[in-house]
Amino acid sequence: AAANQVFIAVIGAGGVGKCFLSQLQTLATRRPSPKLTLCYISTSKKALFHDDYAEIGIDTALDSLAASTKTPPELSQVIEYLAAAPAKTVLVDNTSSQDVADKYPLALSRGVSIVTPNKKAFSGSYQLWKDIFIAATASGAKVYHESSVGAGLPVISTLKDLVDTGDKVTKIEGVFSGTMSFLFNSFAPTDGQGGKWSDEVNKAKALGYTEPDPRDDLNGLDVARKLTILARLAGLPVESPTAFPVQSLIPKELEACASGDEFLEKLPAFDAQMEETKAAAEKAGKVVRFVGSIDVAANAVKVGLQEFDRSHPIAALKGSDNIISFYTERYGSNPLIIQGAGAGGDVTAMGVTADLIKVVSQF
Ligand code: NHO
């Protein structure tokens, strides 16, 4: 192997992982150099790799993996396997696993670069965050995670560019969840009546926007994780995604439901609560939205419901779009705004594949 080859290891082949493999196939065809060689792929149940790093065909990787009889080795063994490869390596983590995230410092310290949409490593403990960047700086390995906020939208790269060029970010606010965006755009539209809250939650689930258990979206933690990542990049040492106020939309009485299905069954009984929230906003000529904000000067992060004028860009959002506004000294009173699809396999994978291009171009 030579300088014009890069080994790629893929962990996770679900909704995002499958889309990533298809985009990797396109990338490998469009940019034949350096040669991107898939040498490892795994899910939580199966793995496929060869001791001599023989190439795994990208287009048939999923079938080959399905036919494999190997179970995934310990992660630290996978990292040693990659570190010993005869060329540079990139580990693509398409899981939402905390165990995989915890191993990033080890991988980076062994010279293995990382690209991932997994939020866990960057929104977990502040110590893990520090360990990741210390390890990367020491070894020169790269770590990119654009899709951990706003899927493929250029949110993290834009924030890094603002900071690195000396702009001062004063405030970041927006809609950071595709699920929450869809729910409020259809429950409390700027024109028309909107549906019943529980009906919209069921619709969002049927459309595949929500997590298998919709409570994982409605408890606000997904948004809190994204804000933790942005706040840290803006310079605030946020300790964890539970270190600031996060409003949950799960009625207290339903927190103990044994399953997502039971939760959905009982949710209609609580529609009146959300209806009141909507009516209160309407009385003031406004609409309610689920937003997150970071006030950098005040060191204040919060997640929850807020009322907006109907003409506000946050109120006028469509579908499951995200919107993120950066208020900075350079941009003055007109924020830099990023808007578009913020959930879904293809757009999330795009951020991952684009990160891979960035990493490879620095080798
Ligand atoms: P899946 O479909 O559950 O696939 C996970 C894969 O990882 C499976 O193949 C599983 O076997 C494997 N796996 C899990 N643990 C493993 C382990 N320890 N070892 C080996 N393999 C393991 O998950 P997705 O949907 O493909 O998501 C993958 C990652 O992308 C997650 O970290 C997720 O948070 C992240 N992500 C997804 C989306 C999305 O739209 N699907 C987004 C961002 C990041 O912008 C999107 C978003 O935030 C969606 C959010 N719900 C919203 O805004 O409403």
CSV table of C-alpha atoms and ligand atoms in Angstrom, one decimal:
chain,number,residue,atom,x,y,z
A,1,ALA,CA,0.0,0.0,0.0
A,2,ALA,CA,1.1,3.6,-0.6
A,3,ALA,CA,0.3,7.2,0.1
A,4,ASN,CA,-2.5,7.1,-2.5
A,5,GLN,CA,-4.5,4.6,-0.5
A,6,VAL,CA,-6.8,5.1,2.5
A,7,PHE,CA,-8.4,2.3,4.5
A,8,ILE,CA,-12.0,2.8,5.6
A,9,ALA,CA,-13.7,1.0,8.5
A,10,VAL,CA,-17.5,1.3,8.9
A,11,ILE,CA,-19.3,0.5,12.2
A,12,GLY,CA,-23.1,0.5,11.9
A,13,ALA,CA,-25.2,-0.2,8.8
A,14,GLY,CA,-28.6,1.0,9.7
A,15,GLY,CA,-30.6,3.9,8.1
A,16,VAL,CA,-27.6,6.2,8.0
A,17,GLY,CA,-25.0,3.5,7.4
A,18,LYS,CA,-26.7,2.1,4.3
A,19,CYS,CA,-27.0,5.6,2.8
A,20,PHE,CA,-23.3,6.2,3.6
A,21,LEU,CA,-22.2,3.1,1.8
A,22,SER,CA,-24.1,4.2,-1.3
A,23,GLN,CA,-22.5,7.6,-1.2
A,24,LEU,CA,-19.0,6.0,-0.6
A,25,GLN,CA,-19.5,4.0,-3.7
A,26,THR,CA,-20.2,7.3,-5.7
A,27,LEU,CA,-17.2,9.0,-4.1
A,28,ALA,CA,-14.8,6.2,-4.8
A,29,THR,CA,-15.9,6.3,-8.5
A,30,ARG,CA,-15.8,10.1,-8.9
A,31,ARG,CA,-12.4,10.4,-7.0
A,32,PRO,CA,-10.3,7.4,-7.8
A,33,SER,CA,-7.3,8.9,-5.9
A,34,PRO,CA,-6.5,8.3,-3.2
A,35,LYS,CA,-8.0,4.8,-3.5
A,36,LEU,CA,-10.6,4.4,-0.7
A,37,THR,CA,-10.4,0.7,0.4
A,38,LEU,CA,-13.2,-0.6,2.6
A,39,CYS,CA,-11.4,-3.1,4.9
A,40,TYR,CA,-13.9,-3.5,7.8
A,41,ILE,CA,-17.7,-3.3,8.3
A,42,SER,CA,-19.8,-4.4,11.2
A,43,THR,CA,-23.2,-4.1,12.9
A,44,SER,CA,-23.8,-5.0,16.5
A,45,LYS,CA,-24.2,-8.7,15.5
A,46,LYS,CA,-21.8,-9.3,12.6
A,47,ALA,CA,-18.4,-8.2,11.2
A,48,LEU,CA,-16.5,-8.6,8.0
A,49,PHE,CA,-12.8,-8.1,7.6
A,50,HIS,CA,-9.7,-9.9,6.4
A,51,ASP,CA,-6.4,-10.2,8.3
A,52,ASP,CA,-4.5,-9.0,5.2
A,53,TYR,CA,-6.8,-5.9,4.8
A,54,ALA,CA,-8.1,-7.3,1.5
A,55,GLU,CA,-10.6,-5.0,-0.1
A,56,ILE,CA,-14.3,-5.5,0.6
A,57,GLY,CA,-16.4,-4.5,-2.5
A,58,ILE,CA,-18.4,-1.4,-1.4
A,59,ASP,CA,-21.4,-2.2,-3.7
A,60,THR,CA,-21.8,-5.7,-2.3
A,61,ALA,CA,-20.7,-5.0,1.3
A,62,LEU,CA,-24.1,-5.4,2.8
A,63,ASP,CA,-24.7,-8.8,1.2
A,64,SER,CA,-21.2,-9.9,2.1
A,65,LEU,CA,-21.7,-8.8,5.7
A,66,ALA,CA,-25.1,-10.6,5.9
A,67,ALA,CA,-23.3,-13.8,4.7
A,68,SER,CA,-20.4,-13.4,7.2
A,69,THR,CA,-20.1,-15.8,10.1
A,70,LYS,CA,-17.8,-13.5,12.2
A,71,THR,CA,-19.1,-11.7,15.3
A,72,PRO,CA,-17.6,-8.2,16.0
A,73,PRO,CA,-14.3,-8.3,17.9
A,74,GLU,CA,-13.7,-6.1,20.9
A,75,LEU,CA,-13.5,-2.5,19.9
A,76,SER,CA,-10.0,-2.1,21.2
A,77,GLN,CA,-9.0,-5.0,18.9
A,78,VAL,CA,-10.6,-3.4,15.9
A,79,ILE,CA,-8.6,-0.2,16.7
A,80,GLU,CA,-5.4,-2.2,16.9
A,81,TYR,CA,-6.3,-3.9,13.6
A,82,LEU,CA,-6.8,-0.5,11.9
A,83,ALA,CA,-3.7,1.1,13.5
A,84,ALA,CA,-1.6,-1.7,12.1
A,85,ALA,CA,-2.9,-1.2,8.5
A,86,PRO,CA,-0.3,-0.4,5.8
A,87,ALA,CA,-1.8,3.0,5.1
A,88,LYS,CA,-3.8,5.8,6.8
A,89,THR,CA,-7.2,4.7,8.2
A,90,VAL,CA,-10.6,6.4,8.8
A,91,LEU,CA,-13.1,4.9,11.2
A,92,VAL,CA,-16.7,5.8,10.3
A,93,ASP,CA,-19.0,5.4,13.3
A,94,ASN,CA,-22.6,5.2,12.1
A,95,THR,CA,-24.0,3.9,15.4
A,96,SER,CA,-25.5,5.8,18.3
A,97,SER,CA,-23.4,3.7,20.7
A,98,GLN,CA,-21.8,5.2,23.8
A,99,ASP,CA,-19.4,2.3,23.9
A,100,VAL,CA,-18.0,3.1,20.5
A,101,ALA,CA,-17.9,6.9,21.3
A,102,ASP,CA,-15.9,6.1,24.5
A,103,LYS,CA,-13.2,4.5,22.3
A,104,TYR,CA,-12.5,7.6,20.2
A,105,PRO,CA,-9.6,8.9,22.3
A,106,LEU,CA,-7.9,5.4,21.9
A,107,ALA,CA,-8.5,5.3,18.2
A,108,LEU,CA,-7.2,8.9,17.7
A,109,SER,CA,-4.2,8.3,19.8
A,110,ARG,CA,-3.3,5.3,17.6
A,111,GLY,CA,-3.5,7.5,14.5
A,112,VAL,CA,-7.0,6.4,13.3
A,113,SER,CA,-9.1,9.3,12.1
A,114,ILE,CA,-12.9,9.5,12.9
A,115,VAL,CA,-15.9,10.7,11.1
A,116,THR,CA,-19.4,10.2,12.6
A,117,PRO,CA,-23.0,11.4,13.0
A,118,ASN,CA,-23.0,9.9,16.5
A,119,LYS,CA,-23.7,12.7,19.1
A,120,LYS,CA,-22.7,10.7,22.1
A,121,ALA,CA,-19.0,11.5,22.2
A,122,PHE,CA,-19.3,15.2,21.8
A,123,SER,CA,-22.3,15.7,24.0
A,124,GLY,CA,-21.4,13.3,26.9
A,125,SER,CA,-19.1,14.2,29.7
A,126,TYR,CA,-16.8,17.3,29.2
A,127,GLN,CA,-13.8,15.0,30.1
A,128,LEU,CA,-14.5,12.8,27.1
A,129,TRP,CA,-14.7,15.9,24.8
A,130,LYS,CA,-11.4,17.1,26.1
A,131,ASP,CA,-9.8,13.6,25.8
A,132,ILE,CA,-10.9,13.4,22.1
A,133,PHE,CA,-9.3,16.7,21.1
A,134,ILE,CA,-6.1,16.2,23.2
A,135,ALA,CA,-5.6,12.7,21.5
A,136,ALA,CA,-6.3,14.2,18.0
A,137,THR,CA,-3.9,17.0,18.5
A,138,ALA,CA,-1.1,14.7,19.8
A,139,SER,CA,-1.3,12.2,17.0
A,140,GLY,CA,-2.4,14.4,14.1
A,141,ALA,CA,-5.4,12.1,13.4
A,142,LYS,CA,-8.6,14.0,12.4
A,143,VAL,CA,-12.1,13.9,13.9
A,144,TYR,CA,-15.2,15.3,12.2
A,145,HIS,CA,-18.8,15.2,13.2
A,146,GLU,CA,-20.8,17.6,11.0
A,147,SER,CA,-24.0,15.4,11.0
A,148,SER,CA,-24.2,15.3,14.8
A,149,VAL,CA,-26.1,18.7,14.5
A,150,GLY,CA,-28.5,19.5,11.7
A,151,ALA,CA,-27.7,16.4,9.6
A,152,GLY,CA,-25.9,17.4,6.4
A,153,LEU,CA,-26.5,21.1,6.9
A,154,PRO,CA,-23.1,23.0,7.3
A,155,VAL,CA,-23.7,23.9,10.9
A,156,ILE,CA,-20.6,22.8,12.7
A,157,SER,CA,-18.2,23.8,9.9
A,158,THR,CA,-19.8,27.2,9.8
A,159,LEU,CA,-19.5,27.7,13.6
A,160,LYS,CA,-15.8,26.6,13.5
A,161,ASP,CA,-15.1,29.0,10.6
A,162,LEU,CA,-16.7,31.9,12.5
A,163,VAL,CA,-14.6,31.1,15.7
A,164,ASP,CA,-11.3,30.4,13.8
A,165,THR,CA,-11.5,33.7,11.9
A,166,GLY,CA,-11.9,35.7,15.1
A,167,ASP,CA,-15.6,36.5,15.0
A,168,LYS,CA,-17.4,36.5,18.4
A,169,VAL,CA,-20.5,34.4,18.5
A,170,THR,CA,-23.0,36.1,20.9
A,171,LYS,CA,-26.1,33.9,20.5
A,172,ILE,CA,-27.2,30.7,18.7
A,173,GLU,CA,-30.8,29.8,18.4
A,174,GLY,CA,-33.1,27.6,16.3
A,175,VAL,CA,-35.0,24.5,15.7
A,176,PHE,CA,-32.6,21.5,16.0
A,177,SER,CA,-34.9,18.5,15.8
A,178,GLY,CA,-36.6,17.3,12.6
A,179,THR,CA,-39.2,15.5,14.7
A,180,MET,CA,-40.1,18.6,16.8
A,181,SER,CA,-40.0,20.8,13.7
A,182,PHE,CA,-42.6,18.5,11.9
A,183,LEU,CA,-44.8,18.3,15.1
A,184,PHE,CA,-45.1,22.0,15.6
A,185,ASN,CA,-45.3,23.0,12.0
A,186,SER,CA,-48.4,20.8,11.7
A,187,PHE,CA,-49.9,21.2,15.2
A,188,ALA,CA,-49.6,25.0,15.2
A,189,PRO,CA,-49.2,26.2,11.6
A,190,THR,CA,-48.9,29.9,10.9
A,191,ASP,CA,-52.1,29.6,8.8
A,192,GLY,CA,-55.0,27.2,9.4
A,193,GLN,CA,-56.0,25.2,12.5
A,194,GLY,CA,-53.5,22.4,12.8
A,195,GLY,CA,-54.2,18.9,14.0
A,196,LYS,CA,-54.5,17.3,17.4
A,197,TRP,CA,-51.2,16.9,19.2
A,198,SER,CA,-51.5,13.1,19.6
A,199,ASP,CA,-52.5,12.7,15.9
A,200,GLU,CA,-49.5,14.6,14.8
A,201,VAL,CA,-47.2,12.5,17.0
A,202,ASN,CA,-48.6,9.4,15.4
A,203,LYS,CA,-48.2,10.9,12.0
A,204,ALA,CA,-44.5,11.8,12.7
A,205,LYS,CA,-43.9,8.2,13.8
A,206,ALA,CA,-45.6,6.8,10.6
A,207,LEU,CA,-43.5,9.0,8.5
A,208,GLY,CA,-40.3,7.7,10.1
A,209,TYR,CA,-39.2,11.0,11.6
A,210,THR,CA,-39.4,9.8,15.3
A,211,GLU,CA,-37.2,7.4,17.1
A,212,PRO,CA,-38.8,3.9,17.5
A,213,ASP,CA,-40.0,5.2,20.9
A,214,PRO,CA,-41.2,8.7,20.3
A,215,ARG,CA,-40.5,9.7,23.9
A,216,ASP,CA,-36.8,9.8,22.9
A,217,ASP,CA,-37.6,12.8,20.7
A,218,LEU,CA,-40.2,14.4,23.0
A,219,ASN,CA,-38.1,14.5,26.1
A,220,GLY,CA,-35.8,17.2,24.6
A,221,LEU,CA,-32.6,15.2,25.1
A,222,ASP,CA,-31.8,15.0,21.4
A,223,VAL,CA,-31.9,18.8,21.1
A,224,ALA,CA,-30.0,19.2,24.4
A,225,ARG,CA,-27.2,17.0,23.0
A,226,LYS,CA,-27.0,19.2,19.9
A,227,LEU,CA,-26.9,22.4,21.9
A,228,THR,CA,-24.2,20.9,24.2
A,229,ILE,CA,-22.0,20.3,21.1
A,230,LEU,CA,-22.5,23.9,19.7
A,231,ALA,CA,-22.0,25.6,23.0
A,232,ARG,CA,-18.7,23.8,23.5
A,233,LEU,CA,-17.6,24.7,20.0
A,234,ALA,CA,-18.5,28.3,20.9
A,235,GLY,CA,-16.3,28.1,23.9
A,236,LEU,CA,-18.6,27.3,26.8
A,237,PRO,CA,-17.4,24.4,28.9
A,238,VAL,CA,-20.9,22.8,29.2
A,239,GLU,CA,-20.6,19.8,31.6
A,240,SER,CA,-23.3,17.6,30.1
A,241,PRO,CA,-26.7,17.8,28.2
A,242,THR,CA,-28.4,17.7,31.6
A,243,ALA,CA,-26.5,20.6,33.0
A,244,PHE,CA,-29.0,23.2,31.8
A,245,PRO,CA,-32.8,23.5,31.7
A,246,VAL,CA,-34.5,21.1,29.2
A,247,GLN,CA,-38.3,21.1,28.9
A,248,SER,CA,-39.8,17.6,28.3
A,249,LEU,CA,-43.0,17.3,26.4
A,250,ILE,CA,-43.8,14.0,28.0
A,251,PRO,CA,-46.7,14.3,30.5
A,252,LYS,CA,-45.6,13.4,34.0
A,253,GLU,CA,-48.2,10.6,34.1
A,254,LEU,CA,-46.8,8.9,31.0
A,255,GLU,CA,-43.1,8.9,32.0
A,256,ALA,CA,-43.5,5.5,33.5
A,257,CYS,CA,-45.2,3.8,30.4
A,258,ALA,CA,-43.5,0.5,29.7
A,259,SER,CA,-43.4,0.9,26.0
A,260,GLY,CA,-43.6,3.5,23.2
A,261,ASP,CA,-46.9,1.9,22.0
A,262,GLU,CA,-48.5,2.2,25.5
A,263,PHE,CA,-47.3,5.9,25.5
A,264,LEU,CA,-49.0,6.5,22.2
A,265,GLU,CA,-52.2,4.8,23.3
A,266,LYS,CA,-52.5,7.0,26.4
A,267,LEU,CA,-51.3,10.3,24.8
A,268,PRO,CA,-54.7,11.5,23.5
A,269,ALA,CA,-55.9,11.9,27.1
A,270,PHE,CA,-53.4,14.7,27.4
A,271,ASP,CA,-54.1,16.6,24.3
A,272,ALA,CA,-55.8,19.4,26.3
A,273,GLN,CA,-52.5,20.4,27.9
A,274,MET,CA,-50.8,21.1,24.5
A,275,GLU,CA,-54.1,22.7,23.2
A,276,GLU,CA,-53.8,25.2,26.1
A,277,THR,CA,-50.2,26.1,25.2
A,278,LYS,CA,-51.3,26.6,21.6
A,279,ALA,CA,-54.3,28.8,22.6
A,280,ALA,CA,-52.2,31.0,24.9
A,281,ALA,CA,-49.8,31.7,22.0
A,282,GLU,CA,-52.7,32.4,19.6
A,283,LYS,CA,-54.2,34.9,22.0
A,284,ALA,CA,-50.9,36.9,21.8
A,285,GLY,CA,-51.0,36.6,18.0
A,286,LYS,CA,-48.1,34.1,18.0
A,287,VAL,CA,-47.3,30.4,17.5
A,288,VAL,CA,-45.5,28.0,19.8
A,289,ARG,CA,-42.3,26.2,18.7
A,290,PHE,CA,-39.7,23.9,20.4
A,291,VAL,CA,-36.4,25.7,20.2
A,292,GLY,CA,-33.0,25.7,21.7
A,293,SER,CA,-30.8,28.7,22.5
A,294,ILE,CA,-27.3,29.5,23.6
A,295,ASP,CA,-26.5,32.9,25.1
A,296,VAL,CA,-22.7,32.9,25.0
A,297,ALA,CA,-22.1,36.0,27.1
A,298,ALA,CA,-24.6,35.0,29.8
A,299,ASN,CA,-23.3,31.3,29.7
A,300,ALA,CA,-26.9,30.2,29.4
A,301,VAL,CA,-28.2,27.3,27.4
A,302,LYS,CA,-31.9,26.3,27.3
A,303,VAL,CA,-34.3,24.0,25.5
A,304,GLY,CA,-38.0,24.2,25.4
A,305,LEU,CA,-41.2,25.8,24.2
A,306,GLN,CA,-41.2,29.5,23.1
A,307,GLU,CA,-43.7,31.8,21.4
A,308,PHE,CA,-42.8,33.5,18.1
A,309,ASP,CA,-44.5,36.1,15.9
A,310,ARG,CA,-46.0,34.5,12.8
A,311,SER,CA,-43.5,36.4,10.6
A,312,HIS,CA,-40.5,35.1,12.5
A,313,PRO,CA,-38.3,32.7,10.4
A,314,ILE,CA,-38.6,30.0,13.1
A,315,ALA,CA,-42.5,30.2,12.9
A,316,ALA,CA,-42.5,29.9,9.1
A,317,LEU,CA,-40.5,26.7,9.0
A,318,LYS,CA,-41.8,23.8,6.8
A,319,GLY,CA,-41.9,20.1,7.0
A,320,SER,CA,-39.2,18.6,9.2
A,321,ASP,CA,-36.7,21.4,8.4
A,322,ASN,CA,-34.1,22.7,10.9
A,323,ILE,CA,-33.1,26.3,11.2
A,324,ILE,CA,-30.1,27.6,13.0
A,325,SER,CA,-29.3,31.3,13.5
A,326,PHE,CA,-25.8,32.5,14.4
A,327,TYR,CA,-25.7,36.0,16.0
A,328,THR,CA,-22.2,37.3,15.9
A,329,GLU,CA,-20.3,40.6,16.2
A,330,ARG,CA,-19.4,40.4,12.5
A,331,TYR,CA,-22.9,39.7,11.3
A,332,GLY,CA,-24.4,42.4,13.6
A,333,SER,CA,-28.2,42.4,14.0
A,334,ASN,CA,-28.8,40.2,10.9
A,335,PRO,CA,-27.9,36.7,11.9
A,336,LEU,CA,-26.2,34.1,9.6
A,337,ILE,CA,-29.0,31.6,9.0
A,338,ILE,CA,-28.8,28.0,7.9
A,339,GLN,CA,-32.0,26.2,7.0
A,340,GLY,CA,-33.1,22.9,5.4
A,341,ALA,CA,-33.8,19.2,6.0
A,342,GLY,CA,-32.4,18.2,9.4
A,343,ALA,CA,-33.3,14.5,9.6
A,344,GLY,CA,-33.3,11.5,7.3
A,345,GLY,CA,-30.7,8.9,6.2
A,346,ASP,CA,-29.5,10.5,3.0
A,347,VAL,CA,-29.0,14.0,4.3
A,348,THR,CA,-27.3,12.7,7.4
A,349,ALA,CA,-25.0,10.5,5.4
A,350,MET,CA,-24.1,13.4,3.2
A,351,GLY,CA,-22.5,15.2,6.2
A,352,VAL,CA,-20.6,12.0,7.0
A,353,THR,CA,-19.3,11.5,3.4
A,354,ALA,CA,-18.4,15.2,3.1
A,355,ASP,CA,-16.4,14.9,6.4
A,356,LEU,CA,-14.6,11.9,4.9
A,357,ILE,CA,-13.6,14.0,1.9
A,358,LYS,CA,-12.2,16.6,4.2
A,359,VAL,CA,-10.2,14.1,6.3
A,360,VAL,CA,-8.8,12.4,3.2
A,361,SER,CA,-7.8,15.7,1.6
A,362,GLN,CA,-5.5,16.4,4.6
A,363,PHE,CA,-3.6,13.1,4.3
B,1,NHO,P1,-29.9,2.7,13.2
B,1,NHO,O1,-30.7,2.6,12.0
B,1,NHO,O2,-30.4,2.3,14.5
B,1,NHO,O3,-28.5,2.0,12.9
B,1,NHO,C1,-27.5,1.8,13.9
B,1,NHO,C2,-26.5,0.7,13.4
B,1,NHO,O4,-25.5,0.7,14.3
B,1,NHO,C3,-27.1,-0.7,13.3
B,1,NHO,O5,-26.6,-1.3,12.1
B,1,NHO,C4,-26.6,-1.3,14.6
B,1,NHO,O6,-26.4,-2.8,14.4
B,1,NHO,C5,-25.2,-0.7,14.7
B,1,NHO,N1,-24.7,-0.7,16.0
B,1,NHO,C6,-25.2,-0.2,17.2
B,1,NHO,N2,-24.4,-0.4,18.2
B,1,NHO,C7,-23.3,-1.0,17.7
B,1,NHO,C8,-22.0,-1.5,18.3
B,1,NHO,N3,-21.8,-1.3,19.6
B,1,NHO,N4,-21.1,-2.0,17.4
B,1,NHO,C9,-21.4,-2.2,16.1
B,1,NHO,N5,-22.5,-1.8,15.5
B,1,NHO,C10,-23.5,-1.2,16.3
B,1,NHO,O7,-29.5,4.3,13.4
B,1,NHO,P2,-29.4,5.4,12.3
B,1,NHO,O8,-30.7,6.1,12.1
B,1,NHO,O9,-28.7,4.9,11.1
B,1,NHO,O10,-28.4,6.5,13.0
B,1,NHO,C11,-27.0,6.3,13.1
B,1,NHO,C12,-26.4,7.5,13.8
B,1,NHO,O11,-26.7,8.7,13.1
B,1,NHO,C13,-26.9,7.7,15.2
B,1,NHO,O12,-25.8,8.1,16.0
B,1,NHO,C14,-27.9,8.8,15.0
B,1,NHO,O13,-28.1,9.6,16.2
B,1,NHO,C15,-27.1,9.6,14.0
B,1,NHO,N6,-28.0,10.6,13.3
B,1,NHO,C16,-29.1,10.2,12.6
B,1,NHO,C17,-30.0,11.1,12.1
B,1,NHO,C18,-31.2,10.7,11.3
B,1,NHO,O14,-31.9,11.5,10.7
B,1,NHO,N7,-31.4,9.4,11.2
B,1,NHO,C19,-29.6,12.5,12.3
B,1,NHO,C20,-28.4,12.8,12.9
B,1,NHO,C21,-27.6,11.9,13.4
B,1,NHO,O15,-30.0,14.8,11.9
B,1,NHO,C22,-30.6,13.6,12.2
B,1,NHO,C23,-31.3,13.7,13.5
B,1,NHO,O16,-30.8,14.3,14.4
B,1,NHO,C24,-32.6,13.0,13.7
B,1,NHO,C25,-33.4,13.4,15.0
B,1,NHO,N8,-34.2,12.2,15.5
B,1,NHO,C26,-34.3,14.5,14.7
B,1,NHO,O17,-33.8,15.6,14.4
B,1,NHO,O18,-35.6,14.3,14.7
